[in-house]
Coordinates of C-alpha atoms in Angstrom, one line a residue:
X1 CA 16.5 33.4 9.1
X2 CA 17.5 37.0 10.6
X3 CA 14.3 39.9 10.1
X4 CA 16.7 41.7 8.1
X5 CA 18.0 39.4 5.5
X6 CA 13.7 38.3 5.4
X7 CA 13.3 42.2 4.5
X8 CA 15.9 42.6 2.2
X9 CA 15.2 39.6 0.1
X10 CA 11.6 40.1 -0.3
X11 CA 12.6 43.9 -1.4
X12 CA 14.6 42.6 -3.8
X13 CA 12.0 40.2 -5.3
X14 CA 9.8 43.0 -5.5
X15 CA 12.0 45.5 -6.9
X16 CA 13.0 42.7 -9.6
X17 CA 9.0 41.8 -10.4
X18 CA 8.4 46.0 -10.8
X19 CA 11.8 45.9 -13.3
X20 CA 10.7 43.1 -15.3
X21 CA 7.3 44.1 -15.5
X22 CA 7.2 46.4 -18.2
X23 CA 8.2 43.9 -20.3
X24 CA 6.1 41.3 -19.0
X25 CA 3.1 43.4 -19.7
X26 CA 4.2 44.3 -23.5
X27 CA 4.8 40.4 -24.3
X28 CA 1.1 39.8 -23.0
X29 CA 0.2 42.4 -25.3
X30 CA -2.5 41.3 -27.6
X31 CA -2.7 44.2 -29.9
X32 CA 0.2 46.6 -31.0
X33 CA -0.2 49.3 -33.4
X34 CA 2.0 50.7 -36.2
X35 CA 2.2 52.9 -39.2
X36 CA 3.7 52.8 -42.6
X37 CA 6.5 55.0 -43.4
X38 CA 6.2 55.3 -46.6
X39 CA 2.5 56.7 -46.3
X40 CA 3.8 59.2 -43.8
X41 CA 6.2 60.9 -46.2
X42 CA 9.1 59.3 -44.3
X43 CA 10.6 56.1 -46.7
X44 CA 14.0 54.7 -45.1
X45 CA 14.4 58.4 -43.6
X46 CA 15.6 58.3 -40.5
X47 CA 13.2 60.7 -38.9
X48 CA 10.5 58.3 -39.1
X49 CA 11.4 56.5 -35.9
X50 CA 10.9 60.0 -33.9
X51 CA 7.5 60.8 -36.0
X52 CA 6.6 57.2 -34.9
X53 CA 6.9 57.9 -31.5
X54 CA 5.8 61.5 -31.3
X55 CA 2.2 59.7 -32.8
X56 CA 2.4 57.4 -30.3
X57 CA 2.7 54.2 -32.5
X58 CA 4.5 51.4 -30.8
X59 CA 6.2 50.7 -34.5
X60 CA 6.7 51.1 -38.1
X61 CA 6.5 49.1 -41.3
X62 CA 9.9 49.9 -43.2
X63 CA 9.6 50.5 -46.9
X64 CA 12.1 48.6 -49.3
X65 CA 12.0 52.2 -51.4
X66 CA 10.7 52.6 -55.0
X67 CA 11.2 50.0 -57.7
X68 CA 10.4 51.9 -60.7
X69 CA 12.5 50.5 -63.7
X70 CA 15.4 50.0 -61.3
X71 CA 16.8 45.9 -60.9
X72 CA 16.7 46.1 -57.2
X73 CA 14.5 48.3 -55.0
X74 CA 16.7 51.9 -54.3
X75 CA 17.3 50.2 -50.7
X76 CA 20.0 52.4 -48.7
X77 CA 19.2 49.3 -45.5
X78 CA 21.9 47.6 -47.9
X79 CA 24.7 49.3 -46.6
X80 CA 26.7 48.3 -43.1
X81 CA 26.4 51.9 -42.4
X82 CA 22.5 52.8 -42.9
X83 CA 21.7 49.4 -41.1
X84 CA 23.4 50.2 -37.6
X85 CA 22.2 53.8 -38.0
X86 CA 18.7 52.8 -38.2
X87 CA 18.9 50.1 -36.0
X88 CA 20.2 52.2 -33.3
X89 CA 17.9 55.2 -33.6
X90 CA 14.6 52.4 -33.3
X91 CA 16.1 51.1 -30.4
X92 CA 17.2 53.8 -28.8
X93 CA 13.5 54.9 -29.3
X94 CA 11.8 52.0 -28.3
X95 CA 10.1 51.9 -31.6
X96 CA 9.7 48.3 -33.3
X97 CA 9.9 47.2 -36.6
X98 CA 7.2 44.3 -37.3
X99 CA 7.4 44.1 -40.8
X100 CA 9.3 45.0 -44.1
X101 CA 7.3 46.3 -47.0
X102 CA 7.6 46.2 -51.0
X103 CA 5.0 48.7 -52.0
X104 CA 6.9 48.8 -55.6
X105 CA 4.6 46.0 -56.2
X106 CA 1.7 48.0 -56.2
X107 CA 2.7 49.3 -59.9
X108 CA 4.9 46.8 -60.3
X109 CA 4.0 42.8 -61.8
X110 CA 5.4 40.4 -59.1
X111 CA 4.7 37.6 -62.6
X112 CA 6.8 40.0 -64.9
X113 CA 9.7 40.3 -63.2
X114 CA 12.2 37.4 -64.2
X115 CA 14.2 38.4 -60.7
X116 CA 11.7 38.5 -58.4
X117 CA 13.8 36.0 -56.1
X118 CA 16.4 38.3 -56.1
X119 CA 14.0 40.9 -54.7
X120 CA 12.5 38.5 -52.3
X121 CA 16.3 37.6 -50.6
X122 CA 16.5 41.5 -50.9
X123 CA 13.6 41.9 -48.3
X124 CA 14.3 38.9 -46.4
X125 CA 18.0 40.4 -45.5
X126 CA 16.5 43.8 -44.8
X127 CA 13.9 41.9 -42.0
X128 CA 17.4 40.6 -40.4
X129 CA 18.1 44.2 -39.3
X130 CA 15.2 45.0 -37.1
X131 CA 14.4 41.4 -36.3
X132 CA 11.3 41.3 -38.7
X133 CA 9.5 38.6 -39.1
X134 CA 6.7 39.9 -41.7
X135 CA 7.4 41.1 -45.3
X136 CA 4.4 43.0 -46.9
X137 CA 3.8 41.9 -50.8
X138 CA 0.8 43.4 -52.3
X139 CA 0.1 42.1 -55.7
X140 CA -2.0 45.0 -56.7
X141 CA 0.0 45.7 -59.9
X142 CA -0.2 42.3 -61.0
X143 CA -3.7 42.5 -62.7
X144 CA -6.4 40.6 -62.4
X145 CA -5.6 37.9 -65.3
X146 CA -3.9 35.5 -62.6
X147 CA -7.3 35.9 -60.5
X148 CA -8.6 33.9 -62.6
X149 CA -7.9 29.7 -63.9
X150 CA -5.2 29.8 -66.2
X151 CA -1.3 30.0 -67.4
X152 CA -1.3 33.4 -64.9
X153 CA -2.8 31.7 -61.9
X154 CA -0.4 29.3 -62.4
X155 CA 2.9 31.4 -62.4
X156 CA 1.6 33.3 -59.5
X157 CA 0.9 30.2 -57.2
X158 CA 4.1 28.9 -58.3
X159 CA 6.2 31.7 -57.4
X160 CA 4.6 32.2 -54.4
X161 CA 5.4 28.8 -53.5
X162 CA 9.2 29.6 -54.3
X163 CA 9.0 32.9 -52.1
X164 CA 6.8 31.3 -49.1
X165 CA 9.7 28.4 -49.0
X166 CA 12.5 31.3 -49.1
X167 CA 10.6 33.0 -46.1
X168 CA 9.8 29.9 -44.0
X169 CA 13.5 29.2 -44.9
X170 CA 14.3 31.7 -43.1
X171 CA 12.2 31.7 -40.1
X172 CA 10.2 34.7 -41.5
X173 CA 6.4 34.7 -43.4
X174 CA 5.4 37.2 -46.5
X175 CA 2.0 38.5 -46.0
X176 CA 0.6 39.0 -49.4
X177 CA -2.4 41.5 -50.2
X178 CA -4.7 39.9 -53.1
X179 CA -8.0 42.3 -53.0
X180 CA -9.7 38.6 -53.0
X181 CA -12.6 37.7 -50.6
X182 CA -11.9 35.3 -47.5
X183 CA -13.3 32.0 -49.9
X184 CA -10.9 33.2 -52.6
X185 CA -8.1 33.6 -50.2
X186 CA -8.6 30.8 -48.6
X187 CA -8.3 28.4 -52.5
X188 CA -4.8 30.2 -53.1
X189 CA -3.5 29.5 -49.8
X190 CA -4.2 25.8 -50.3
X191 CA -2.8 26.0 -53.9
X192 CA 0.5 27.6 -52.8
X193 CA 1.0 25.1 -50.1
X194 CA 3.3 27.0 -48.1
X195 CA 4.0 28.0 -44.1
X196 CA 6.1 31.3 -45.5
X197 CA 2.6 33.0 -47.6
X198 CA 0.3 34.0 -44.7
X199 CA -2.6 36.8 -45.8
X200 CA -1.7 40.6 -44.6
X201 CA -5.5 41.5 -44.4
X202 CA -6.7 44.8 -45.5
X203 CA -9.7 46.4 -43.8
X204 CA -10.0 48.8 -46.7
X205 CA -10.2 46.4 -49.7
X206 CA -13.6 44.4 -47.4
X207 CA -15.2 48.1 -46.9
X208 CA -14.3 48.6 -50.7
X209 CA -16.2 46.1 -52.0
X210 CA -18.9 45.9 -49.8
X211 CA -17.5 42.7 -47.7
X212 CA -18.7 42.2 -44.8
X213 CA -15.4 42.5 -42.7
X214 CA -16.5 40.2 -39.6
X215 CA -17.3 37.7 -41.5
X216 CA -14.6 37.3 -43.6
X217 CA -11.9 37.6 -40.6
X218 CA -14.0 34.6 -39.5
X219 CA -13.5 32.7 -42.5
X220 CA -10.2 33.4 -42.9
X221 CA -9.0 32.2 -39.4
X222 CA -6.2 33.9 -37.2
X223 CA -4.1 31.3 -38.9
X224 CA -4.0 32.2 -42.1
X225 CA -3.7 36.5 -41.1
X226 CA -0.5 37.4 -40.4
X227 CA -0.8 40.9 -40.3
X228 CA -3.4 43.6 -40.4
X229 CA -3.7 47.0 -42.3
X230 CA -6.3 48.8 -40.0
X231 CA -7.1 51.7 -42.0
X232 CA -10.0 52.8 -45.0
X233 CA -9.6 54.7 -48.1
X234 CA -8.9 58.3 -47.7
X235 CA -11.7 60.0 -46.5
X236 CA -12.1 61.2 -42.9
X237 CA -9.7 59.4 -39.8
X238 CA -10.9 56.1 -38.5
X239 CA -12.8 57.7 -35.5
X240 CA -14.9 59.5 -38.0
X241 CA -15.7 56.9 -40.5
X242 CA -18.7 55.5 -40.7
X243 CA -17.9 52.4 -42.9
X244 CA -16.5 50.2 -40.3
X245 CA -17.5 49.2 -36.8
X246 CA -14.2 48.8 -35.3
X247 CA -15.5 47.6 -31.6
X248 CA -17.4 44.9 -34.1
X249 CA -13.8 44.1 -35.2
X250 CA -11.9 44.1 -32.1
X251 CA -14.8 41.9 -30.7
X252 CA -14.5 39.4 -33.5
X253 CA -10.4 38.8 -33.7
X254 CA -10.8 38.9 -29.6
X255 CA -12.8 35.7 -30.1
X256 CA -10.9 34.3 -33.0
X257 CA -8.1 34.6 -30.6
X258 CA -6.2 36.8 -33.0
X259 CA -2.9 38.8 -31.9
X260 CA -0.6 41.1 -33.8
X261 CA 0.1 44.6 -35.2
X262 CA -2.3 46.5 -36.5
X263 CA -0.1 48.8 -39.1
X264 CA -2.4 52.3 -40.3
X265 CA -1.8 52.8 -43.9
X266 CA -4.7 55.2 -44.9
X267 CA -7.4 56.4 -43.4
X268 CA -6.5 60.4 -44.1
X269 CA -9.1 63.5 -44.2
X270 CA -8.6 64.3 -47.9
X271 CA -9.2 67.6 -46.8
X272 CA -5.8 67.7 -45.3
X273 CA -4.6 64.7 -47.1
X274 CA -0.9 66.0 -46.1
X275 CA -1.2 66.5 -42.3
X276 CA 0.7 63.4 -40.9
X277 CA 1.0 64.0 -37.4
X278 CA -2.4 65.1 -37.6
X279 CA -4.2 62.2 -39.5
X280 CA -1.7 59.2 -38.3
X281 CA -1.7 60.3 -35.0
X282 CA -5.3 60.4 -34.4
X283 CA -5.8 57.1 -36.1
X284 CA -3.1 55.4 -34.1
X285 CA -4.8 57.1 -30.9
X286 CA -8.8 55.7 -32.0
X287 CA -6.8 52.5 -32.7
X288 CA -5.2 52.1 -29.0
X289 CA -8.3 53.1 -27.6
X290 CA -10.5 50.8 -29.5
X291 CA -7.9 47.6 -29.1
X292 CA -6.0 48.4 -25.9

């Protein structure tokens, strides 16, 4: 073959290895980091996407928007218009969206609402327009009664069996936040029986209750964690907080063989409880230099 065409084609296959590298490295990526919108004043407004990269986060959980005594959530990601709009502003961004959240549910009863399917299909259409694949359910304002054997328990596993079927359905999982311990976790899994309800673990409800958060990642499994809020109750930012070991952490989901997003939902100096840029960015900044 003539020296030149040798040259040029080996400068081509290196100029296509440094253009598809990028991209190459983010896939390999074990650990991403993210931040919820509605915790930095900035629910289904467009402006979070530029916040989100001026912190430094590679994404953003997406609110649904309040609940309240409304039928739906107040969801403007509805509309034809709002959905391109946003869409285009994240990409244009590079900011992702990994997951979809209902916070109404953390004042809301997922058992007393009668259309709580309705709200599910809600989410599940609102994943389609950032490519989603994780919805965030906490079930915070549903009590403690259903905790506990009985006509509530019940109802909950069953509906969480409708909604996990939905999600899977869909190619899509709900990660659900119970405040229960890994054993506990563990026993509703089995009861709901479904691919589509994965756990969305939350670092602060361990440190809360005086779980030892290592070992109950390690009895939950990376199987059963979809997603991970890496953030404390309000008190000081991560890299101040004494509660939590987070090398311990990274150490442990490294050999669990555990990959994902690691979303910051609190974690704020509730001395400047308000300072977003401030608080989020140096928690997503302890957070990439702890798991990256």
């Amino acid at each position: 073959m003539d020296k030149s065409k040798v040259r040029k084609s080996l400068f081509l296959g290196a100029l296509a290895v440094f253009i598809t590298w990028p991209a190459c490295l983010l896939a390999q990526q074990q650990y991403r980091v993210a931040a919820c919108d509605w915790m930095m004043l900035k629910r289904q407004k467009l402006g979070e996407f530029q916040l989100t990269k001026d912190i430094h986060a590679d994404g953003v959980e997406v609110d649904m928007g309040p609940l309240g005594k409304r039928v739906l959530f107040e969801n403007k990601l509805r509309e034809p218009h709002f959905q391109k709009l946003f869409r285009r502003t994240a990409d244009s961004l590079g900011v992702a969206v990994p997951s979809i959240a209902m916070s109404g549910f953390f004042a809301q009863s997922f058992l007393k609402r009668e259309n709580y399917k309705d709200l599910i299909q809600d989410c599940l259409n609102t994943m389609d327009v950032f490519d989603a694949k994780v919805a965030f359910l906490p079930l915070g304002g549903s009590g403690h009664e259903w905790k506990q054997a009985g006509e509530e328990h019940e109802e909950m596993v069953r509906r969480l069996h409708e909604v996990g079927e939905m999600a899977q359905a869909a190619g899509k999982v709900i990660g659900i936040r119970t405040q229960l311990d890994a054993r506990a976790n563990i026993k509703l899994l089995d009861e709901v029986n479904s691919e589509g309800i994965k756990i969305y673990y939350n670092l602060q409800d361990a440190v809360d209750q005086k779980l030892d958060v290592v070992k109950e990642l390690k009895q939950l499994g990376s199987k059963r964690i979809i997603q991970i809020h890496a953030s404390l109750t309000d008190s000081v930012t991560l890299d101040k907080d004494s509660r939590i070991d987070l090398h311990q952490v990274k150490k442990t989901l490294d050999k669990m063989k555990w990959k994902g997003w690691l979303v910051v939902e609190r974690s704020r100096n509730a001395k400047d409880v308000r300072n977003v840029r401030g608080n989020f960015g140096t928690n997503v900044a302890y957070l990439k230099e702890i798991f990256k």
